[in-house]
mmCIF file of C-alpha atoms in Angstrom:
data_model
loop_
_atom_site.group_PDB
_atom_site.id
_atom_site.type_symbol
_atom_site.label_atom_id
_atom_site.label_comp_id
_atom_site.label_asym_id
_atom_site.label_seq_id
_atom_site.Cartn_x
_atom_site.Cartn_y
_atom_site.Cartn_z
ATOM 1 C CA UNK A 1 -0.597 10.430 12.172
ATOM 2 C CA UNK A 2 1.292 7.088 12.565
ATOM 3 C CA UNK A 3 0.280 5.260 15.515
ATOM 4 C CA UNK A 4 1.904 2.519 17.662
ATOM 5 C CA UNK A 5 5.742 1.309 16.668
ATOM 6 C CA UNK A 6 5.138 2.192 13.423
ATOM 7 C CA UNK A 7 5.632 5.892 14.656
ATOM 8 C CA UNK A 8 8.339 5.099 16.507
ATOM 9 C CA UNK A 9 10.188 4.078 13.959
ATOM 10 C CA UNK A 10 8.824 6.800 11.352
ATOM 11 C CA UNK A 11 10.000 9.435 13.757
ATOM 12 C CA UNK A 12 13.802 7.729 15.070
ATOM 13 C CA UNK A 13 14.650 7.645 10.983
ATOM 14 C CA UNK A 14 13.436 11.146 10.562
ATOM 15 C CA UNK A 15 15.630 12.413 12.810
ATOM 16 C CA UNK A 16 18.798 10.435 12.285
ATOM 17 C CA UNK A 17 18.455 10.046 8.399
ATOM 18 C CA UNK A 18 21.412 11.523 6.178
ATOM 19 C CA UNK A 19 18.942 12.777 3.518
ATOM 20 C CA UNK A 20 21.213 12.021 0.584
ATOM 21 C CA UNK A 21 19.310 12.239 -3.189
ATOM 22 C CA UNK A 22 20.418 9.943 -5.891
ATOM 23 C CA UNK A 23 19.024 11.214 -8.322
ATOM 24 C CA UNK A 24 19.355 8.595 -11.264
ATOM 25 C CA UNK A 25 18.803 8.546 -15.155
ATOM 26 C CA UNK A 26 14.665 10.073 -15.242
ATOM 27 C CA UNK A 27 13.046 9.269 -18.233
ATOM 28 C CA UNK A 28 11.645 5.750 -19.491
ATOM 29 C CA UNK A 29 14.100 2.824 -19.059
ATOM 30 C CA UNK A 30 13.866 -0.358 -19.637
ATOM 31 C CA UNK A 31 15.239 -2.928 -16.961
ATOM 32 C CA UNK A 32 17.421 -6.211 -17.939
ATOM 33 C CA UNK A 33 17.425 -6.829 -13.721
ATOM 34 C CA UNK A 34 15.943 -5.618 -10.334
ATOM 35 C CA UNK A 35 17.500 -2.372 -10.579
ATOM 36 C CA UNK A 36 16.892 0.856 -9.777
ATOM 37 C CA UNK A 37 16.552 2.729 -13.445
ATOM 38 C CA UNK A 38 14.918 5.961 -12.153
ATOM 39 C CA UNK A 39 14.277 8.015 -8.774
ATOM 40 C CA UNK A 40 11.612 10.816 -9.259
ATOM 41 C CA UNK A 41 11.308 13.806 -7.060
ATOM 42 C CA UNK A 42 7.796 13.166 -5.385
ATOM 43 C CA UNK A 43 6.454 15.489 -1.824
ATOM 44 C CA UNK A 44 7.317 15.369 1.419
ATOM 45 C CA UNK A 45 7.428 11.491 3.542
ATOM 46 C CA UNK A 46 5.806 9.646 0.504
ATOM 47 C CA UNK A 47 3.177 7.593 1.872
ATOM 48 C CA UNK A 48 1.856 4.771 -0.254
ATOM 49 C CA UNK A 49 1.647 4.477 -4.134
ATOM 50 C CA UNK A 50 -1.309 2.815 -6.701
ATOM 51 C CA UNK A 51 -0.718 2.329 -10.544
ATOM 52 C CA UNK A 52 -3.841 3.069 -12.944
ATOM 53 C CA UNK A 53 -5.365 0.301 -14.214
ATOM 54 C CA UNK A 54 -3.153 1.474 -17.712
ATOM 55 C CA UNK A 55 -0.458 1.801 -16.866
ATOM 56 C CA UNK A 56 0.219 5.177 -17.389
ATOM 57 C CA UNK A 57 0.115 6.550 -13.664
ATOM 58 C CA UNK A 58 1.291 6.145 -11.135
ATOM 59 C CA UNK A 59 -0.563 7.623 -7.707
ATOM 60 C CA UNK A 60 1.834 8.785 -4.176
ATOM 61 C CA UNK A 61 0.366 9.563 -0.898
ATOM 62 C CA UNK A 62 2.407 12.477 0.529
ATOM 63 C CA UNK A 63 1.926 12.527 4.580
ATOM 64 C CA UNK A 64 4.053 15.928 5.049
ATOM 65 C CA UNK A 65 2.701 17.854 2.536
ATOM 66 C CA UNK A 66 -1.130 16.584 2.259
ATOM 67 C CA UNK A 67 -0.938 15.994 -1.080
ATOM 68 C CA UNK A 68 -0.623 13.202 -3.657
ATOM 69 C CA UNK A 69 2.070 13.481 -6.919
ATOM 70 C CA UNK A 70 0.853 12.211 -10.460
ATOM 71 C CA UNK A 71 3.705 10.279 -12.364
ATOM 72 C CA UNK A 72 3.679 9.807 -15.993
ATOM 73 C CA UNK A 73 5.066 6.144 -16.020
ATOM 74 C CA UNK A 74 5.896 6.679 -19.667
ATOM 75 C CA UNK A 75 8.714 9.301 -18.649
ATOM 76 C CA UNK A 76 8.989 8.473 -15.269
ATOM 77 C CA UNK A 77 8.332 12.274 -13.760
ATOM 78 C CA UNK A 78 6.119 14.204 -12.210
ATOM 79 C CA UNK A 79 3.515 16.166 -13.928
ATOM 80 C CA UNK A 80 0.872 17.262 -11.807
ATOM 81 C CA UNK A 81 0.613 17.859 -7.687
ATOM 82 C CA UNK A 82 -3.456 17.544 -6.182
ATOM 83 C CA UNK A 83 -3.312 18.592 -2.855
ATOM 84 C CA UNK A 84 -6.277 16.685 -0.533
ATOM 85 C CA UNK A 85 -6.182 16.484 3.528
ATOM 86 C CA UNK A 86 -4.186 16.600 5.845
ATOM 87 C CA UNK A 87 -1.527 13.641 7.055
ATOM 88 C CA UNK A 88 -1.800 11.848 3.243
ATOM 89 C CA UNK A 89 -1.447 8.425 4.009
ATOM 90 C CA UNK A 90 -3.105 5.801 2.136
ATOM 91 C CA UNK A 91 -4.354 6.030 -1.883
ATOM 92 C CA UNK A 92 -6.262 3.278 -3.974
ATOM 93 C CA UNK A 93 -7.165 3.661 -8.101
ATOM 94 C CA UNK A 94 -10.497 2.565 -9.219
ATOM 95 C CA UNK A 95 -10.705 -0.606 -11.403
ATOM 96 C CA UNK A 96 -11.990 1.592 -14.181
ATOM 97 C CA UNK A 97 -8.767 4.388 -13.357
ATOM 98 C CA UNK A 98 -10.843 6.920 -13.123
ATOM 99 C CA UNK A 99 -11.429 7.915 -9.306
ATOM 100 C CA UNK A 100 -8.622 7.429 -6.755
ATOM 101 C CA UNK A 101 -9.322 7.308 -3.197
ATOM 102 C CA UNK A 102 -7.042 9.362 -0.995
ATOM 103 C CA UNK A 103 -7.220 8.886 3.156
ATOM 104 C CA UNK A 104 -5.744 11.562 5.484
ATOM 105 C CA UNK A 105 -5.158 10.910 9.097
ATOM 106 C CA UNK A 106 -4.910 14.305 10.033
ATOM 107 C CA UNK A 107 -7.917 15.660 9.012
ATOM 108 C CA UNK A 108 -9.980 12.350 9.063
ATOM 109 C CA UNK A 109 -11.091 12.935 5.505
ATOM 110 C CA UNK A 110 -11.274 10.504 2.525
ATOM 111 C CA UNK A 111 -10.389 12.877 -0.625
ATOM 112 C CA UNK A 112 -11.980 11.671 -3.895
ATOM 113 C CA UNK A 113 -9.988 12.166 -7.672
ATOM 114 C CA UNK A 114 -11.338 12.504 -10.658
ATOM 115 C CA UNK A 115 -8.126 11.263 -12.746
ATOM 116 C CA UNK A 116 -8.759 13.377 -15.559
ATOM 117 C CA UNK A 117 -8.948 16.769 -14.139
ATOM 118 C CA UNK A 118 -6.626 15.742 -11.161
ATOM 119 C CA UNK A 119 -8.897 17.463 -8.797
ATOM 120 C CA UNK A 120 -10.566 16.559 -5.669
ATOM 121 C CA UNK A 121 -14.802 16.122 -6.473
ATOM 122 C CA UNK A 122 -15.489 14.844 -3.299
ATOM 123 C CA UNK A 123 -14.953 14.304 0.097
ATOM 124 C CA UNK A 124 -16.280 11.777 2.671
ATOM 125 C CA UNK A 125 -15.714 11.959 7.004
ATOM 126 C CA UNK A 126 -14.202 9.009 8.224
ATOM 127 C CA UNK A 127 -12.843 8.727 11.998
ATOM 128 C CA UNK A 128 -8.581 8.264 11.848
ATOM 129 C CA UNK A 129 -8.048 7.021 7.941
ATOM 130 C CA UNK A 130 -5.334 4.837 6.943
ATOM 131 C CA UNK A 131 -5.701 1.978 4.274
ATOM 132 C CA UNK A 132 -8.153 2.017 1.347
ATOM 133 C CA UNK A 133 -8.508 -0.597 -1.651
ATOM 134 C CA UNK A 134 -11.282 -0.551 -3.868
ATOM 135 C CA UNK A 135 -13.586 -3.734 -4.795
ATOM 136 C CA UNK A 136 -12.876 -5.652 -7.933
ATOM 137 C CA UNK A 137 -15.994 -4.148 -9.622
ATOM 138 C CA UNK A 138 -15.429 0.100 -8.197
ATOM 139 C CA UNK A 139 -18.162 -0.482 -6.144
ATOM 140 C CA UNK A 140 -17.074 -0.192 -2.615
ATOM 141 C CA UNK A 141 -14.193 1.447 -1.181
ATOM 142 C CA UNK A 142 -12.999 -0.386 2.435
ATOM 143 C CA UNK A 143 -11.224 2.047 4.629
ATOM 144 C CA UNK A 144 -9.724 1.368 7.733
ATOM 145 C CA UNK A 145 -9.815 3.645 10.748
ATOM 146 C CA UNK A 146 -7.602 3.066 13.327
ATOM 147 C CA UNK A 147 -8.198 5.013 16.157
ATOM 148 C CA UNK A 148 -12.510 3.336 16.614
ATOM 149 C CA UNK A 149 -10.909 -0.280 14.877
ATOM 150 C CA UNK A 150 -13.106 -0.745 12.213
ATOM 151 C CA UNK A 151 -13.249 -0.994 8.704
ATOM 152 C CA UNK A 152 -14.999 1.472 6.821
ATOM 153 C CA UNK A 153 -18.194 0.499 3.938
ATOM 154 C CA UNK A 154 -18.513 2.831 1.341
ATOM 155 C CA UNK A 155 -20.373 3.013 -1.543
ATOM 156 C CA UNK A 156 -18.973 4.264 -4.416
ATOM 157 C CA UNK A 157 -21.663 5.611 -6.196
ATOM 158 C CA UNK A 158 -22.749 7.886 -3.625
ATOM 159 C CA UNK A 159 -19.499 8.064 -1.909
ATOM 160 C CA UNK A 160 -21.314 7.552 1.447
ATOM 161 C CA UNK A 161 -20.538 5.191 4.533
ATOM 162 C CA UNK A 162 -23.122 2.457 4.114
ATOM 163 C CA UNK A 163 -21.070 0.228 7.254
ATOM 164 C CA UNK A 164 -19.442 0.139 9.368
ATOM 165 C CA UNK A 165 -16.800 -3.425 10.356
ATOM 166 C CA UNK A 166 -15.065 -4.079 13.538
ATOM 167 C CA UNK A 167 -12.614 -6.203 13.517
ATOM 168 C CA UNK A 168 -9.047 -6.475 15.747
ATOM 169 C CA UNK A 169 -6.784 -3.166 17.606
ATOM 170 C CA UNK A 170 -5.141 -0.631 15.097
ATOM 171 C CA UNK A 171 -6.147 -1.901 11.694
ATOM 172 C CA UNK A 172 -3.663 -0.790 9.346
ATOM 173 C CA UNK A 173 -3.756 -1.791 5.771
ATOM 174 C CA UNK A 174 -6.209 -4.211 3.407
ATOM 175 C CA UNK A 175 -6.867 -5.818 0.316
ATOM 176 C CA UNK A 176 -10.125 -7.387 -1.565
ATOM 177 C CA UNK A 177 -9.841 -10.930 -3.000
ATOM 178 C CA UNK A 178 -9.728 -10.445 -7.246
ATOM 179 C CA UNK A 179 -13.275 -12.320 -6.947
ATOM 180 C CA UNK A 180 -13.912 -9.684 -4.501
ATOM 181 C CA UNK A 181 -15.828 -11.904 -1.782
ATOM 182 C CA UNK A 182 -13.114 -11.098 0.795
ATOM 183 C CA UNK A 183 -11.194 -8.524 2.616
ATOM 184 C CA UNK A 184 -8.364 -9.172 4.233
ATOM 185 C CA UNK A 185 -7.151 -6.989 6.917
ATOM 186 C CA UNK A 186 -3.497 -6.302 8.666
ATOM 187 C CA UNK A 187 -4.599 -5.526 12.995
ATOM 188 C CA UNK A 188 -0.765 -4.388 13.480
ATOM 189 C CA UNK A 189 -2.169 -4.227 17.548
ATOM 190 C CA UNK A 190 -3.032 -8.039 17.937
ATOM 191 C CA UNK A 191 -1.310 -9.608 15.512
ATOM 192 C CA UNK A 192 -3.069 -11.187 13.289
ATOM 193 C CA UNK A 193 -6.020 -10.503 10.336
ATOM 194 C CA UNK A 194 -9.280 -10.452 9.786
ATOM 195 C CA UNK A 195 -11.618 -11.563 6.906
ATOM 196 C CA UNK A 196 -14.208 -9.568 6.059
ATOM 197 C CA UNK A 197 -16.995 -11.685 4.017
ATOM 198 C CA UNK A 198 -18.412 -8.699 1.657
ATOM 199 C CA UNK A 199 -21.358 -10.621 1.704
ATOM 200 C CA UNK A 200 -22.635 -9.788 4.751
ATOM 201 C CA UNK A 201 -20.123 -7.007 5.845
ATOM 202 C CA UNK A 202 -19.048 -9.580 8.698
ATOM 203 C CA UNK A 203 -15.964 -10.914 9.819
ATOM 204 C CA UNK A 204 -16.112 -14.653 9.289
ATOM 205 C CA UNK A 205 -11.632 -15.418 10.104
ATOM 206 C CA UNK A 206 -9.152 -14.290 12.533
ATOM 207 C CA UNK A 207 -5.986 -15.708 11.671
ATOM 208 C CA UNK A 208 -3.142 -14.904 14.104
ATOM 209 C CA UNK A 209 0.230 -14.002 12.354
ATOM 210 C CA UNK A 210 4.088 -13.329 13.262
ATOM 211 C CA UNK A 211 5.323 -10.128 14.630
ATOM 212 C CA UNK A 212 2.595 -7.272 13.636
ATOM 213 C CA UNK A 213 1.268 -7.240 10.184
ATOM 214 C CA UNK A 214 1.072 -4.244 8.237
ATOM 215 C CA UNK A 215 0.561 -4.705 4.866
ATOM 216 C CA UNK A 216 -1.747 -6.905 2.966
ATOM 217 C CA UNK A 217 -0.849 -7.822 -0.546
ATOM 218 C CA UNK A 218 -3.253 -11.387 -2.624
ATOM 219 C CA UNK A 219 -1.945 -13.076 -5.212
ATOM 220 C CA UNK A 220 -3.827 -12.946 -9.254
ATOM 221 C CA UNK A 221 -5.615 -16.211 -8.613
ATOM 222 C CA UNK A 222 -6.551 -15.365 -5.156
ATOM 223 C CA UNK A 223 -5.080 -18.726 -3.445
ATOM 224 C CA UNK A 224 -2.151 -17.091 -1.375
ATOM 225 C CA UNK A 225 -2.386 -13.633 1.021
ATOM 226 C CA UNK A 226 0.937 -11.911 1.683
ATOM 227 C CA UNK A 227 1.365 -10.098 5.406
ATOM 228 C CA UNK A 228 4.367 -8.282 6.103
ATOM 229 C CA UNK A 229 5.073 -8.215 9.486
ATOM 230 C CA UNK A 230 6.957 -5.517 10.564
ATOM 231 C CA UNK A 231 8.091 -6.403 14.351
ATOM 232 C CA UNK A 232 9.438 -10.619 13.172
ATOM 233 C CA UNK A 233 11.073 -8.940 9.585
ATOM 234 C CA UNK A 234 8.723 -11.420 8.247
ATOM 235 C CA UNK A 235 6.199 -11.891 5.291
ATOM 236 C CA UNK A 236 3.630 -14.320 6.447
ATOM 237 C CA UNK A 237 1.592 -16.576 3.544
ATOM 238 C CA UNK A 238 -1.851 -17.378 3.961
ATOM 239 C CA UNK A 239 -3.648 -19.614 1.938
ATOM 240 C CA UNK A 240 -7.458 -18.431 1.184
ATOM 241 C CA UNK A 241 -8.455 -22.500 1.204
ATOM 242 C CA UNK A 242 -8.494 -22.908 4.768
ATOM 243 C CA UNK A 243 -7.599 -19.217 6.158
ATOM 244 C CA UNK A 244 -4.638 -20.441 7.624
ATOM 245 C CA UNK A 245 -0.935 -19.481 7.502
ATOM 246 C CA UNK A 246 0.919 -21.952 5.350
ATOM 247 C CA UNK A 247 5.114 -20.063 5.596
ATOM 248 C CA UNK A 248 6.509 -17.401 7.018
ATOM 249 C CA UNK A 249 9.168 -16.175 5.306
ATOM 250 C CA UNK A 250 12.498 -13.829 6.414
ATOM 251 C CA UNK A 251 12.941 -10.404 4.452
ATOM 252 C CA UNK A 252 14.594 -7.369 5.576
ATOM 253 C CA UNK A 253 14.734 -4.953 8.906
ATOM 254 C CA UNK A 254 11.250 -3.646 9.375
ATOM 255 C CA UNK A 255 9.131 -4.841 6.457
ATOM 256 C CA UNK A 256 6.067 -2.407 5.273
ATOM 257 C CA UNK A 257 4.693 -2.360 1.615
ATOM 258 C CA UNK A 258 3.652 -5.046 -0.019
ATOM 259 C CA UNK A 259 3.399 -6.484 -3.385
ATOM 260 C CA UNK A 260 2.525 -9.081 -6.051
ATOM 261 C CA UNK A 261 3.522 -8.953 -9.624
ATOM 262 C CA UNK A 262 0.167 -9.847 -11.642
ATOM 263 C CA UNK A 263 1.240 -13.157 -12.544
ATOM 264 C CA UNK A 264 1.323 -14.339 -9.275
ATOM 265 C CA UNK A 265 5.333 -14.927 -9.186
ATOM 266 C CA UNK A 266 7.031 -12.648 -7.569
ATOM 267 C CA UNK A 267 6.555 -10.840 -4.335
ATOM 268 C CA UNK A 268 7.734 -7.388 -3.540
ATOM 269 C CA UNK A 269 8.604 -6.429 0.566
ATOM 270 C CA UNK A 270 9.439 -2.406 1.624
ATOM 271 C CA UNK A 271 12.027 -2.982 3.951
ATOM 272 C CA UNK A 272 11.710 0.574 5.802
ATOM 273 C CA UNK A 273 14.584 -0.088 7.799
ATOM 274 C CA UNK A 274 17.542 -1.448 5.470
ATOM 275 C CA UNK A 275 16.856 0.861 2.840
ATOM 276 C CA UNK A 276 15.793 -2.311 0.223
ATOM 277 C CA UNK A 277 13.381 -4.107 -1.393
ATOM 278 C CA UNK A 278 12.817 -8.099 -0.873
ATOM 279 C CA UNK A 279 11.724 -10.479 -4.566
ATOM 280 C CA UNK A 280 10.474 -13.402 -3.452
ATOM 281 C CA UNK A 281 9.578 -16.132 -5.228
ATOM 282 C CA UNK A 282 5.792 -17.445 -4.924
ATOM 283 C CA UNK A 283 6.535 -20.535 -5.818
ATOM 284 C CA UNK A 284 9.518 -21.870 -3.781
ATOM 285 C CA UNK A 285 9.254 -18.967 -1.121
ATOM 286 C CA UNK A 286 12.270 -17.555 -1.119
ATOM 287 C CA UNK A 287 13.605 -13.850 -1.141
ATOM 288 C CA UNK A 288 15.750 -14.731 -4.319
ATOM 289 C CA UNK A 289 17.060 -10.891 -4.921
ATOM 290 C CA UNK A 290 17.331 -7.857 -2.889
ATOM 291 C CA UNK A 291 16.627 -3.840 -4.589
ATOM 292 C CA UNK A 292 18.639 -0.945 -2.688
ATOM 293 C CA UNK A 293 16.180 2.272 -3.285
ATOM 294 C CA UNK A 294 16.130 5.053 -1.392
ATOM 295 C CA UNK A 295 15.782 6.084 2.244
ATOM 296 C CA UNK A 296 12.988 4.242 4.271
ATOM 297 C CA UNK A 297 10.945 2.687 1.594
ATOM 298 C CA UNK A 298 7.638 2.535 2.917
ATOM 299 C CA UNK A 299 5.650 0.843 0.261
ATOM 300 C CA UNK A 300 5.731 -0.648 -3.218
ATOM 301 C CA UNK A 301 3.216 -1.080 -6.172
ATOM 302 C CA UNK A 302 3.596 -2.947 -9.804
ATOM 303 C CA UNK A 303 2.613 -2.221 -13.142
ATOM 304 C CA UNK A 304 -0.209 -3.775 -14.956
ATOM 305 C CA UNK A 305 2.085 -5.326 -17.403
ATOM 306 C CA UNK A 306 4.655 -6.448 -14.531
ATOM 307 C CA UNK A 307 8.263 -4.545 -16.666
ATOM 308 C CA UNK A 308 8.191 -2.141 -13.209
ATOM 309 C CA UNK A 309 7.652 -1.859 -9.700
ATOM 310 C CA UNK A 310 7.647 1.368 -8.153
ATOM 311 C CA UNK A 311 8.383 1.994 -4.782
ATOM 312 C CA UNK A 312 8.276 4.972 -2.203
ATOM 313 C CA UNK A 313 11.120 6.945 -0.301
ATOM 314 C CA UNK A 314 9.587 7.885 2.841
ATOM 315 C CA UNK A 315 12.873 9.856 4.219
ATOM 316 C CA UNK A 316 13.868 11.005 0.679
ATOM 317 C CA UNK A 317 10.776 11.738 -0.985
ATOM 318 C CA UNK A 318 11.208 10.532 -4.183
ATOM 319 C CA UNK A 319 9.671 7.040 -5.808
ATOM 320 C CA UNK A 320 12.197 4.799 -6.688
ATOM 321 C CA UNK A 321 11.290 2.907 -10.251
ATOM 322 C CA UNK A 322 13.000 -0.738 -10.977
#
């Protein structure tokens, strides 16, 4: 279940949204610009999306029907649906592509899916889990526990909790630096980004940002962190060298999910309130394009080759490909 202002936005827009499912051409396509080339049906209220390391699969957590949709990115078609815990929200794929981790806020679980069989092979009990990220070496999964205001550290070999780290109020999403040394956590309730030292599993810094931060993406070279501020309709840029904000970029209405291309040149922002995705040039920190997608875009992820992005449309039950 989504808390705070995020919950109010979801409930309000769900009640008033006209769900017009404009299905564009299904199947593989080549995008010459940032435009939707396919719309893929997902489950009810799709939340987060993650792409496999080899780029062949997109995994979508569906909060409304407690499942994960498995999408073949070659054909842009739904090929499987995996039942998980209630109110599935977060999803992350291990670096080797063998496991998918799914948070379910309704029954306080983290489901572990074997991607070879698309079956749940284990569950870990975590209080009010939401965001999930996996370390670059695959040895740890980091999960935000929103009610407890903590980040839970899970050993992925044993699928057991090995540490719990106190952070700020209402931790939402988080991301691990490419070298695995730090985790950046957006905490909606206190308007900050918390920095965790993964060597000691302790907080090393707290960074105030604009509005209410929700999601985090880190540049491939680890130099910058991009944070969506959904109350301020902006994206904060943080230098990891100093852990200070260096820019604040206006985007669309109610920005939630954020991703970055593998070459670090573009940042994509899912704007829940105006059904669009903002495209940011990271060299100039300006929006250079706006892509109209489905109703209530909530998250976005880029393929490993940077050719396409996948955005979940929470109020439409679909995924836009562009």
